Structures are given as C-alpha cells and as structure tokens.
mmCIF file with all atom_site columns, C-alpha atoms in Angstrom:
data_model
loop_
_atom_site.group_PDB
_atom_site.id
_atom_site.type_symbol
_atom_site.label_atom_id
_atom_site.label_alt_id
_atom_site.label_comp_id
_atom_site.label_asym_id
_atom_site.label_entity_id
_atom_site.label_seq_id
_atom_site.pdbx_PDB_ins_code
_atom_site.Cartn_x
_atom_site.Cartn_y
_atom_site.Cartn_z
_atom_site.occupancy
_atom_site.B_iso_or_equiv
_atom_site.pdbx_formal_charge
_atom_site.auth_seq_id
_atom_site.auth_comp_id
_atom_site.auth_asym_id
_atom_site.auth_atom_id
_atom_site.pdbx_PDB_model_num
ATOM 1   C CA . UNK R 1 1   ? 69.146  -5.908  7.387   1.00 53.00 ? 1283 UNK R CA 1
ATOM 2   C CA . UNK R 1 2   ? 65.663  -6.519  8.755   1.00 53.00 ? 1284 UNK R CA 1
ATOM 3   C CA . UNK R 1 3   ? 63.000  -3.846  9.146   1.00 53.00 ? 1285 UNK R CA 1
ATOM 4   C CA . UNK R 1 4   ? 60.897  -3.669  12.270  1.00 51.00 ? 1286 UNK R CA 1
ATOM 5   C CA . UNK R 1 5   ? 57.156  -3.517  11.465  1.00 53.00 ? 1287 UNK R CA 1
ATOM 6   C CA . UNK R 1 6   ? 55.704  -4.051  14.870  1.00 54.00 ? 1288 UNK R CA 1
ATOM 7   C CA . UNK R 1 7   ? 55.630  -1.967  18.004  1.00 57.00 ? 1289 UNK R CA 1
ATOM 8   C CA . UNK R 1 8   ? 56.744  -5.003  19.963  1.00 57.00 ? 1290 UNK R CA 1
ATOM 9   C CA . UNK R 1 9   ? 59.850  -5.325  17.919  1.00 56.00 ? 1291 UNK R CA 1
ATOM 10  C CA . UNK R 1 10  ? 58.973  -8.514  16.029  1.00 57.00 ? 1292 UNK R CA 1
ATOM 11  C CA . UNK R 1 11  ? 59.484  -8.805  12.320  1.00 59.00 ? 1293 UNK R CA 1
ATOM 12  C CA . UNK R 1 12  ? 56.377  -9.247  10.182  1.00 59.00 ? 1294 UNK R CA 1
ATOM 13  C CA . UNK R 1 13  ? 56.369  -10.820 6.791   1.00 61.00 ? 1295 UNK R CA 1
ATOM 14  C CA . UNK R 1 14  ? 54.415  -8.999  4.080   1.00 59.00 ? 1296 UNK R CA 1
ATOM 15  C CA . UNK R 1 15  ? 52.275  -12.098 3.319   1.00 61.00 ? 1297 UNK R CA 1
ATOM 16  C CA . UNK R 1 16  ? 50.821  -12.443 6.862   1.00 65.00 ? 1298 UNK R CA 1
ATOM 17  C CA . UNK R 1 17  ? 47.642  -10.489 5.987   1.00 69.00 ? 1299 UNK R CA 1
ATOM 18  C CA . UNK R 1 18  ? 47.323  -11.415 2.345   1.00 72.00 ? 1300 UNK R CA 1
ATOM 19  C CA . UNK R 1 19  ? 43.665  -12.033 1.332   1.00 76.00 ? 1301 UNK R CA 1
ATOM 20  C CA . UNK R 1 20  ? 42.020  -10.554 4.434   1.00 81.00 ? 1302 UNK R CA 1
ATOM 21  C CA . UNK R 1 21  ? 40.525  -7.653  2.490   1.00 86.00 ? 1303 UNK R CA 1
ATOM 22  C CA . UNK R 1 22  ? 38.967  -10.098 0.024   1.00 87.00 ? 1304 UNK R CA 1
ATOM 23  C CA . UNK R 1 23  ? 37.200  -11.952 2.830   1.00 86.00 ? 1305 UNK R CA 1
ATOM 24  C CA . UNK R 1 24  ? 36.069  -8.692  4.406   1.00 88.00 ? 1306 UNK R CA 1
ATOM 25  C CA . UNK R 1 25  ? 34.826  -7.380  1.031   1.00 90.00 ? 1307 UNK R CA 1
ATOM 26  C CA . UNK R 1 26  ? 32.841  -10.588 0.442   1.00 91.00 ? 1308 UNK R CA 1
ATOM 27  C CA . UNK R 1 27  ? 31.100  -10.270 3.818   1.00 93.00 ? 1309 UNK R CA 1
ATOM 28  C CA . UNK R 1 28  ? 30.365  -6.560  3.342   1.00 93.00 ? 1310 UNK R CA 1
ATOM 29  C CA . UNK R 1 29  ? 29.031  -7.092  -0.195  1.00 94.00 ? 1311 UNK R CA 1
ATOM 30  C CA . UNK R 1 30  ? 26.717  -9.875  1.018   1.00 93.00 ? 1312 UNK R CA 1
ATOM 31  C CA . UNK R 1 31  ? 25.329  -7.632  3.752   1.00 93.00 ? 1313 UNK R CA 1
ATOM 32  C CA . UNK R 1 32  ? 24.850  -4.776  1.261   1.00 94.00 ? 1314 UNK R CA 1
ATOM 33  C CA . UNK R 1 33  ? 22.964  -7.035  -1.181  1.00 92.00 ? 1315 UNK R CA 1
ATOM 34  C CA . UNK R 1 34  ? 20.658  -8.236  1.617   1.00 89.00 ? 1316 UNK R CA 1
ATOM 35  C CA . UNK R 1 35  ? 20.025  -4.655  2.797   1.00 90.00 ? 1317 UNK R CA 1
ATOM 36  C CA . UNK R 1 36  ? 19.340  -3.611  -0.804  1.00 90.00 ? 1318 UNK R CA 1
ATOM 37  C CA . UNK R 1 37  ? 16.842  -6.466  -1.218  1.00 84.00 ? 1319 UNK R CA 1
ATOM 38  C CA . UNK R 1 38  ? 15.014  -5.457  1.953   1.00 82.00 ? 1320 UNK R CA 1
ATOM 39  C CA . UNK R 1 39  ? 14.891  -1.821  0.790   1.00 86.00 ? 1321 UNK R CA 1
ATOM 40  C CA . UNK R 1 40  ? 13.498  -2.854  -2.604  1.00 85.00 ? 1322 UNK R CA 1
ATOM 41  C CA . UNK R 1 41  ? 10.855  -5.073  -0.981  1.00 79.00 ? 1323 UNK R CA 1
ATOM 42  C CA . UNK R 1 42  ? 9.756   -2.329  1.418   1.00 81.00 ? 1324 UNK R CA 1
ATOM 43  C CA . UNK R 1 43  ? 9.513   0.155   -1.442  1.00 84.00 ? 1325 UNK R CA 1
ATOM 44  C CA . UNK R 1 44  ? 7.406   -2.204  -3.537  1.00 81.00 ? 1326 UNK R CA 1
ATOM 45  C CA . UNK R 1 45  ? 5.128   -2.968  -0.594  1.00 81.00 ? 1327 UNK R CA 1
ATOM 46  C CA . UNK R 1 46  ? 4.706   0.760   0.058   1.00 83.00 ? 1328 UNK R CA 1
ATOM 47  C CA . UNK R 1 47  ? 3.815   1.254   -3.605  1.00 85.00 ? 1329 UNK R CA 1
ATOM 48  C CA . UNK R 1 48  ? 1.248   -1.565  -3.401  1.00 83.00 ? 1330 UNK R CA 1
ATOM 49  C CA . UNK R 1 49  ? -0.314  0.098   -0.323  1.00 85.00 ? 1331 UNK R CA 1
ATOM 50  C CA . UNK R 1 50  ? -0.579  3.369   -2.232  1.00 88.00 ? 1332 UNK R CA 1
ATOM 51  C CA . UNK R 1 51  ? -2.118  1.611   -5.235  1.00 88.00 ? 1333 UNK R CA 1
ATOM 52  C CA . UNK R 1 52  ? -4.783  -0.138  -3.135  1.00 88.00 ? 1334 UNK R CA 1
ATOM 53  C CA . UNK R 1 53  ? -5.613  3.149   -1.389  1.00 90.00 ? 1335 UNK R CA 1
ATOM 54  C CA . UNK R 1 54  ? -6.012  4.907   -4.742  1.00 90.00 ? 1336 UNK R CA 1
ATOM 55  C CA . UNK R 1 55  ? -8.195  2.097   -6.123  1.00 89.00 ? 1337 UNK R CA 1
ATOM 56  C CA . UNK R 1 56  ? -10.397 2.111   -3.032  1.00 90.00 ? 1338 UNK R CA 1
ATOM 57  C CA . UNK R 1 57  ? -10.733 5.914   -2.963  1.00 91.00 ? 1339 UNK R CA 1
ATOM 58  C CA . UNK R 1 58  ? -11.566 6.084   -6.674  1.00 92.00 ? 1340 UNK R CA 1
ATOM 59  C CA . UNK R 1 59  ? -14.191 3.344   -6.395  1.00 92.00 ? 1341 UNK R CA 1
ATOM 60  C CA . UNK R 1 60  ? -15.846 5.004   -3.387  1.00 92.00 ? 1342 UNK R CA 1
ATOM 61  C CA . UNK R 1 61  ? -15.837 8.399   -5.102  1.00 92.00 ? 1343 UNK R CA 1
ATOM 62  C CA . UNK R 1 62  ? -17.368 6.969   -8.294  1.00 92.00 ? 1344 UNK R CA 1
ATOM 63  C CA . UNK R 1 63  ? -20.064 5.218   -6.280  1.00 93.00 ? 1345 UNK R CA 1
ATOM 64  C CA . UNK R 1 64  ? -20.858 8.373   -4.321  1.00 92.00 ? 1346 UNK R CA 1
ATOM 65  C CA . UNK R 1 65  ? -21.100 10.515  -7.454  1.00 92.00 ? 1347 UNK R CA 1
ATOM 66  C CA . UNK R 1 66  ? -23.476 8.088   -9.168  1.00 92.00 ? 1348 UNK R CA 1
ATOM 67  C CA . UNK R 1 67  ? -25.481 7.632   -5.957  1.00 90.00 ? 1349 UNK R CA 1
ATOM 68  C CA . UNK R 1 68  ? -25.873 11.408  -5.645  1.00 87.00 ? 1350 UNK R CA 1
ATOM 69  C CA . UNK R 1 69  ? -26.945 11.768  -9.276  1.00 88.00 ? 1351 UNK R CA 1
ATOM 70  C CA . UNK R 1 70  ? -29.339 8.809   -9.520  1.00 89.00 ? 1352 UNK R CA 1
ATOM 71  C CA . UNK R 1 71  ? -30.153 7.684   -5.951  1.00 87.00 ? 1353 UNK R CA 1
ATOM 72  C CA . UNK R 1 72  ? -29.896 4.147   -7.390  1.00 90.00 ? 1354 UNK R CA 1
ATOM 73  C CA . UNK R 1 73  ? -27.682 1.799   -5.363  1.00 89.00 ? 1355 UNK R CA 1
ATOM 74  C CA . UNK R 1 74  ? -27.417 -0.716  -8.214  1.00 92.00 ? 1356 UNK R CA 1
ATOM 75  C CA . UNK R 1 75  ? -25.958 1.882   -10.574 1.00 92.00 ? 1357 UNK R CA 1
ATOM 76  C CA . UNK R 1 76  ? -23.688 3.259   -7.852  1.00 92.00 ? 1358 UNK R CA 1
ATOM 77  C CA . UNK R 1 77  ? -22.420 -0.238  -7.036  1.00 92.00 ? 1359 UNK R CA 1
ATOM 78  C CA . UNK R 1 78  ? -21.790 -0.933  -10.739 1.00 92.00 ? 1360 UNK R CA 1
ATOM 79  C CA . UNK R 1 79  ? -19.816 2.315   -11.052 1.00 92.00 ? 1361 UNK R CA 1
ATOM 80  C CA . UNK R 1 80  ? -17.684 1.475   -8.017  1.00 92.00 ? 1362 UNK R CA 1
ATOM 81  C CA . UNK R 1 81  ? -16.990 -2.052  -9.285  1.00 90.00 ? 1363 UNK R CA 1
ATOM 82  C CA . UNK R 1 82  ? -16.118 -0.740  -12.739 1.00 89.00 ? 1364 UNK R CA 1
ATOM 83  C CA . UNK R 1 83  ? -13.647 1.842   -11.446 1.00 89.00 ? 1365 UNK R CA 1
ATOM 84  C CA . UNK R 1 84  ? -12.031 -0.649  -9.057  1.00 87.00 ? 1366 UNK R CA 1
ATOM 85  C CA . UNK R 1 85  ? -11.490 -3.168  -11.864 1.00 86.00 ? 1367 UNK R CA 1
ATOM 86  C CA . UNK R 1 86  ? -9.567  -0.551  -13.871 1.00 86.00 ? 1368 UNK R CA 1
ATOM 87  C CA . UNK R 1 87  ? -6.876  -0.306  -11.194 1.00 84.00 ? 1369 UNK R CA 1
ATOM 88  C CA . UNK R 1 88  ? -3.900  -2.582  -10.648 1.00 82.00 ? 1370 UNK R CA 1
ATOM 89  C CA . UNK R 1 89  ? -2.384  -3.322  -7.272  1.00 80.00 ? 1371 UNK R CA 1
ATOM 90  C CA . UNK R 1 90  ? 1.060   -4.973  -7.230  1.00 75.00 ? 1372 UNK R CA 1
ATOM 91  C CA . UNK R 1 91  ? 0.665   -5.748  -10.958 1.00 75.00 ? 1373 UNK R CA 1
ATOM 92  C CA . UNK R 1 92  ? -2.626  -7.562  -10.332 1.00 74.00 ? 1374 UNK R CA 1
ATOM 93  C CA . UNK R 1 93  ? -6.060  -6.384  -11.424 1.00 74.00 ? 1375 UNK R CA 1
ATOM 94  C CA . UNK R 1 94  ? -8.083  -5.030  -8.506  1.00 76.00 ? 1376 UNK R CA 1
ATOM 95  C CA . UNK R 1 95  ? -11.282 -7.030  -8.091  1.00 75.00 ? 1377 UNK R CA 1
ATOM 96  C CA . UNK R 1 96  ? -13.887 -6.347  -5.432  1.00 81.00 ? 1378 UNK R CA 1
ATOM 97  C CA . UNK R 1 97  ? -17.190 -8.114  -4.911  1.00 81.00 ? 1379 UNK R CA 1
ATOM 98  C CA . UNK R 1 98  ? -20.638 -6.560  -4.662  1.00 82.00 ? 1380 UNK R CA 1
ATOM 99  C CA . UNK R 1 99  ? -20.731 -7.015  -0.884  1.00 86.00 ? 1381 UNK R CA 1
ATOM 100 C CA . UNK R 1 100 ? -17.603 -4.867  -0.587  1.00 86.00 ? 1382 UNK R CA 1
ATOM 101 C CA . UNK R 1 101 ? -19.602 -1.822  -1.734  1.00 89.00 ? 1383 UNK R CA 1
ATOM 102 C CA . UNK R 1 102 ? -21.886 -0.641  1.068   1.00 89.00 ? 1384 UNK R CA 1
ATOM 103 C CA . UNK R 1 103 ? -24.235 2.321   1.354   1.00 92.00 ? 1385 UNK R CA 1
ATOM 104 C CA . UNK R 1 104 ? -25.218 4.456   4.278   1.00 91.00 ? 1386 UNK R CA 1
ATOM 105 C CA . UNK R 1 105 ? -25.434 7.921   5.694   1.00 90.00 ? 1387 UNK R CA 1
ATOM 106 C CA . UNK R 1 106 ? -22.612 10.169  6.831   1.00 89.00 ? 1388 UNK R CA 1
ATOM 107 C CA . UNK R 1 107 ? -23.236 12.986  9.268   1.00 86.00 ? 1389 UNK R CA 1
ATOM 108 C CA . UNK R 1 108 ? -20.844 15.558  10.638  1.00 85.00 ? 1390 UNK R CA 1
ATOM 109 C CA . UNK R 1 109 ? -20.290 15.359  14.389  1.00 86.00 ? 1391 UNK R CA 1
ATOM 110 C CA . UNK R 1 110 ? -19.385 18.191  16.762  1.00 87.00 ? 1392 UNK R CA 1
ATOM 111 C CA . UNK R 1 111 ? -15.648 17.885  16.047  1.00 89.00 ? 1393 UNK R CA 1
ATOM 112 C CA . UNK R 1 112 ? -16.168 18.240  12.284  1.00 83.00 ? 1394 UNK R CA 1
ATOM 113 C CA . UNK R 1 113 ? -15.568 14.593  11.417  1.00 85.00 ? 1395 UNK R CA 1
ATOM 114 C CA . UNK R 1 114 ? -18.036 12.532  9.446   1.00 84.00 ? 1396 UNK R CA 1
ATOM 115 C CA . UNK R 1 115 ? -19.459 9.325   10.902  1.00 86.00 ? 1397 UNK R CA 1
ATOM 116 C CA . UNK R 1 116 ? -20.661 6.581   8.556   1.00 87.00 ? 1398 UNK R CA 1
ATOM 117 C CA . UNK R 1 117 ? -23.846 4.702   9.502   1.00 86.00 ? 1399 UNK R CA 1
ATOM 118 C CA . UNK R 1 118 ? -24.456 1.589   7.407   1.00 88.00 ? 1400 UNK R CA 1
ATOM 119 C CA . UNK R 1 119 ? -27.887 1.281   5.718   1.00 84.00 ? 1401 UNK R CA 1
ATOM 120 C CA . UNK R 1 120 ? -29.182 4.523   7.261   1.00 82.00 ? 1402 UNK R CA 1
ATOM 121 C CA . UNK R 1 121 ? -31.320 6.800   5.139   1.00 83.00 ? 1403 UNK R CA 1
ATOM 122 C CA . UNK R 1 122 ? -31.062 9.142   3.403   1.00 87.00 ? 1404 UNK R CA 1
ATOM 123 C CA . UNK R 1 123 ? -28.249 7.423   1.546   1.00 86.00 ? 1405 UNK R CA 1
ATOM 124 C CA . UNK R 1 124 ? -25.436 9.873   0.897   1.00 87.00 ? 1406 UNK R CA 1
ATOM 125 C CA . UNK R 1 125 ? -22.233 7.862   1.255   1.00 91.00 ? 1407 UNK R CA 1
ATOM 126 C CA . UNK R 1 126 ? -20.482 4.795   -0.073  1.00 90.00 ? 1408 UNK R CA 1
ATOM 127 C CA . UNK R 1 127 ? -18.002 2.588   1.777   1.00 91.00 ? 1409 UNK R CA 1
ATOM 128 C CA . UNK R 1 128 ? -15.703 0.378   -0.294  1.00 91.00 ? 1410 UNK R CA 1
ATOM 129 C CA . UNK R 1 129 ? -13.642 -2.389  1.307   1.00 88.00 ? 1411 UNK R CA 1
ATOM 130 C CA . UNK R 1 130 ? -10.742 -3.473  -0.873  1.00 85.00 ? 1412 UNK R CA 1
ATOM 131 C CA . UNK R 1 131 ? -8.347  -6.264  -0.116  1.00 80.00 ? 1413 UNK R CA 1
ATOM 132 C CA . UNK R 1 132 ? -5.707  -8.365  -1.705  1.00 73.00 ? 1414 UNK R CA 1
ATOM 133 C CA . UNK R 1 133 ? -6.271  -11.816 -0.233  1.00 60.00 ? 1415 UNK R CA 1
ATOM 134 C CA . UNK R 1 134 ? -3.974  -13.265 2.414   1.00 48.00 ? 1416 UNK R CA 1
ATOM 135 C CA . UNK R 1 135 ? -2.850  -15.919 -0.056  1.00 48.00 ? 1417 UNK R CA 1
ATOM 136 C CA . UNK R 1 136 ? -2.537  -13.658 -3.108  1.00 49.00 ? 1418 UNK R CA 1
ATOM 137 C CA . UNK R 1 137 ? 0.517   -14.783 -5.009  1.00 45.00 ? 1419 UNK R CA 1
ATOM 138 C CA . UNK R 1 138 ? 3.014   -12.140 -5.996  1.00 47.00 ? 1420 UNK R CA 1
ATOM 139 C CA . UNK R 1 139 ? 3.427   -11.657 -9.701  1.00 48.00 ? 1421 UNK R CA 1
ATOM 140 C CA . UNK R 1 140 ? 6.577   -12.969 -11.316 1.00 44.00 ? 1422 UNK R CA 1
ATOM 141 C CA . UNK R 1 141 ? 9.530   -10.724 -10.544 1.00 45.00 ? 1423 UNK R CA 1
ATOM 142 C CA . UNK R 1 142 ? 7.536   -8.250  -8.476  1.00 48.00 ? 1424 UNK R CA 1
ATOM 143 C CA . UNK R 1 143 ? 9.546   -8.835  -5.321  1.00 49.00 ? 1425 UNK R CA 1
ATOM 144 C CA . UNK R 1 144 ? 13.299  -9.297  -5.179  1.00 50.00 ? 1426 UNK R CA 1
ATOM 145 C CA . UNK R 1 145 ? 14.608  -12.434 -3.446  1.00 47.00 ? 1427 UNK R CA 1
ATOM 146 C CA . UNK R 1 146 ? 11.070  -13.735 -2.861  1.00 49.00 ? 1428 UNK R CA 1
ATOM 147 C CA . UNK R 1 147 ? 10.990  -16.678 -0.486  1.00 53.00 ? 1429 UNK R CA 1
ATOM 148 C CA . UNK R 1 148 ? 14.232  -15.765 1.232   1.00 52.00 ? 1430 UNK R CA 1
ATOM 149 C CA . UNK R 1 149 ? 13.539  -12.419 2.865   1.00 49.00 ? 1431 UNK R CA 1
ATOM 150 C CA . UNK R 1 150 ? 9.772   -12.324 2.500   1.00 51.00 ? 1432 UNK R CA 1
ATOM 151 C CA . UNK R 1 151 ? 6.984   -14.816 1.864   1.00 53.00 ? 1433 UNK R CA 1
ATOM 152 C CA . UNK R 1 152 ? 5.611   -15.583 -1.595  1.00 55.00 ? 1434 UNK R CA 1
ATOM 153 C CA . UNK R 1 153 ? 2.233   -14.177 -0.534  1.00 57.00 ? 1435 UNK R CA 1
ATOM 154 C CA . UNK R 1 154 ? 1.109   -10.964 1.062   1.00 59.00 ? 1436 UNK R CA 1
ATOM 155 C CA . UNK R 1 155 ? -2.031  -9.247  2.303   1.00 66.00 ? 1437 UNK R CA 1
ATOM 156 C CA . UNK R 1 156 ? -3.256  -5.689  1.875   1.00 77.00 ? 1438 UNK R CA 1
ATOM 157 C CA . UNK R 1 157 ? -6.612  -4.136  2.714   1.00 81.00 ? 1439 UNK R CA 1
ATOM 158 C CA . UNK R 1 158 ? -8.063  -0.655  2.774   1.00 84.00 ? 1440 UNK R CA 1
ATOM 159 C CA . UNK R 1 159 ? -11.470 0.914   3.412   1.00 87.00 ? 1441 UNK R CA 1
ATOM 160 C CA . UNK R 1 160 ? -12.604 4.176   1.830   1.00 89.00 ? 1442 UNK R CA 1
ATOM 161 C CA . UNK R 1 161 ? -15.722 6.179   2.519   1.00 88.00 ? 1443 UNK R CA 1
ATOM 162 C CA . UNK R 1 162 ? -16.949 8.884   0.169   1.00 90.00 ? 1444 UNK R CA 1
ATOM 163 C CA . UNK R 1 163 ? -19.881 11.067  1.125   1.00 89.00 ? 1445 UNK R CA 1
ATOM 164 C CA . UNK R 1 164 ? -21.904 13.477  -0.904  1.00 85.00 ? 1446 UNK R CA 1
ATOM 165 C CA . UNK R 1 165 ? -23.420 16.157  1.256   1.00 76.00 ? 1447 UNK R CA 1
ATOM 166 C CA . UNK R 1 166 ? -25.912 18.300  -0.592  1.00 74.00 ? 1448 UNK R CA 1
ATOM 167 C CA . UNK R 1 167 ? -26.403 21.880  0.478   1.00 75.00 ? 1449 UNK R CA 1
ATOM 168 C CA . UNK R 1 168 ? -29.370 24.066  -0.324  1.00 78.00 ? 1450 UNK R CA 1
ATOM 169 C CA . UNK R 1 169 ? -28.523 27.656  -1.127  1.00 85.00 ? 1451 UNK R CA 1
ATOM 170 C CA . UNK R 1 170 ? -30.983 30.455  -0.981  1.00 87.00 ? 1452 UNK R CA 1
ATOM 171 C CA . UNK R 1 171 ? -30.212 33.811  -2.543  1.00 88.00 ? 1453 UNK R CA 1
ATOM 172 C CA . UNK R 1 172 ? -32.340 36.627  -1.200  1.00 90.00 ? 1454 UNK R CA 1
ATOM 173 C CA . UNK R 1 173 ? -32.255 39.926  -3.054  1.00 89.00 ? 1455 UNK R CA 1
ATOM 174 C CA . UNK R 1 174 ? -33.983 42.911  -1.484  1.00 78.00 ? 1456 UNK R CA 1
#
C-alpha cells in the first residue's frame, strides 16, 4: 500500500529532498561569516577612531597646559608631541610632526562657542591635527579578512583644540 504525501495525489519518495538542508546551511553559514567579518571590521575601525580622538585631545590638552604655565610655544609643542607619541592608534604608535601643533587665540562668541584664530595673540589655545596616513598599512591581524572586504590601508584624521582661558578674581571684603 502506498501513502499519499502530496496534495495533488502523487507519491513522493523520501529521498527526493535529501541534502537540500546541507546546501542551505552552507549558504547561510557563508553569509553569517561575511556579516560577522564586516561587524568585526566596523568595530575595529570605530575603536581606531576613538583612539585617534583620545590621542589628539590629550596632546592638545598637554600643549595648552604647558602653554598656560610657561607661555613658551617650544615647550608646549614638545609636551604635545610627547603625549601624542605615548598613544597607539590601531596598534600603531601615534606620531605627529611639529607643524601639526599650532597655536592661537580662542575667544567665546555670542552663542557660547569658542572660535580658534591661528597665530593671534595672546596665545591661549593649541590646535593639534592628528592623522593616520592614507597609505598606513594595517598591523598584522588587526582586521579580519583584510583584502577581501576592506582594503589593506585606511585613513583616519582628527583635529582637537584646547584652550586655557584665565580669569581674574577679585574678592572685596567690606
């Protein structure tokens, strides 16, 4: 006696669909691996952006502190360069050149924001431009599936401005 397996009344052998789940699983697993690789790459790139921002902010802050204490641009530049070199971005040492550290004046405008004016006196602010070059090679193993989903090189840049605004306080006692 034959069993009917189809709505149309035709008999179906059990081996008609054998192996289809294996093919489907292979396709789904490949897609999941590719999506996982993209997620890992985006996460690592986001981390590198955070690292370059932190390096730039720290260098600008160090330069502004030394500039406020000494009013010497050479010492402030040296402090900014020193702090920047202590940071790593995407497993590479952060290096900035002397021309990437600029001095100027920051003044508060009517909306409460500070505007940076390059080489304006009195010097009270430091601008630091940090960048990982367009052709900076990724370190070994830093990006998953490099060359397939993303290029072997990448580019990041960030600019930080730190200002030191001195206030005079006067205490009057009657």
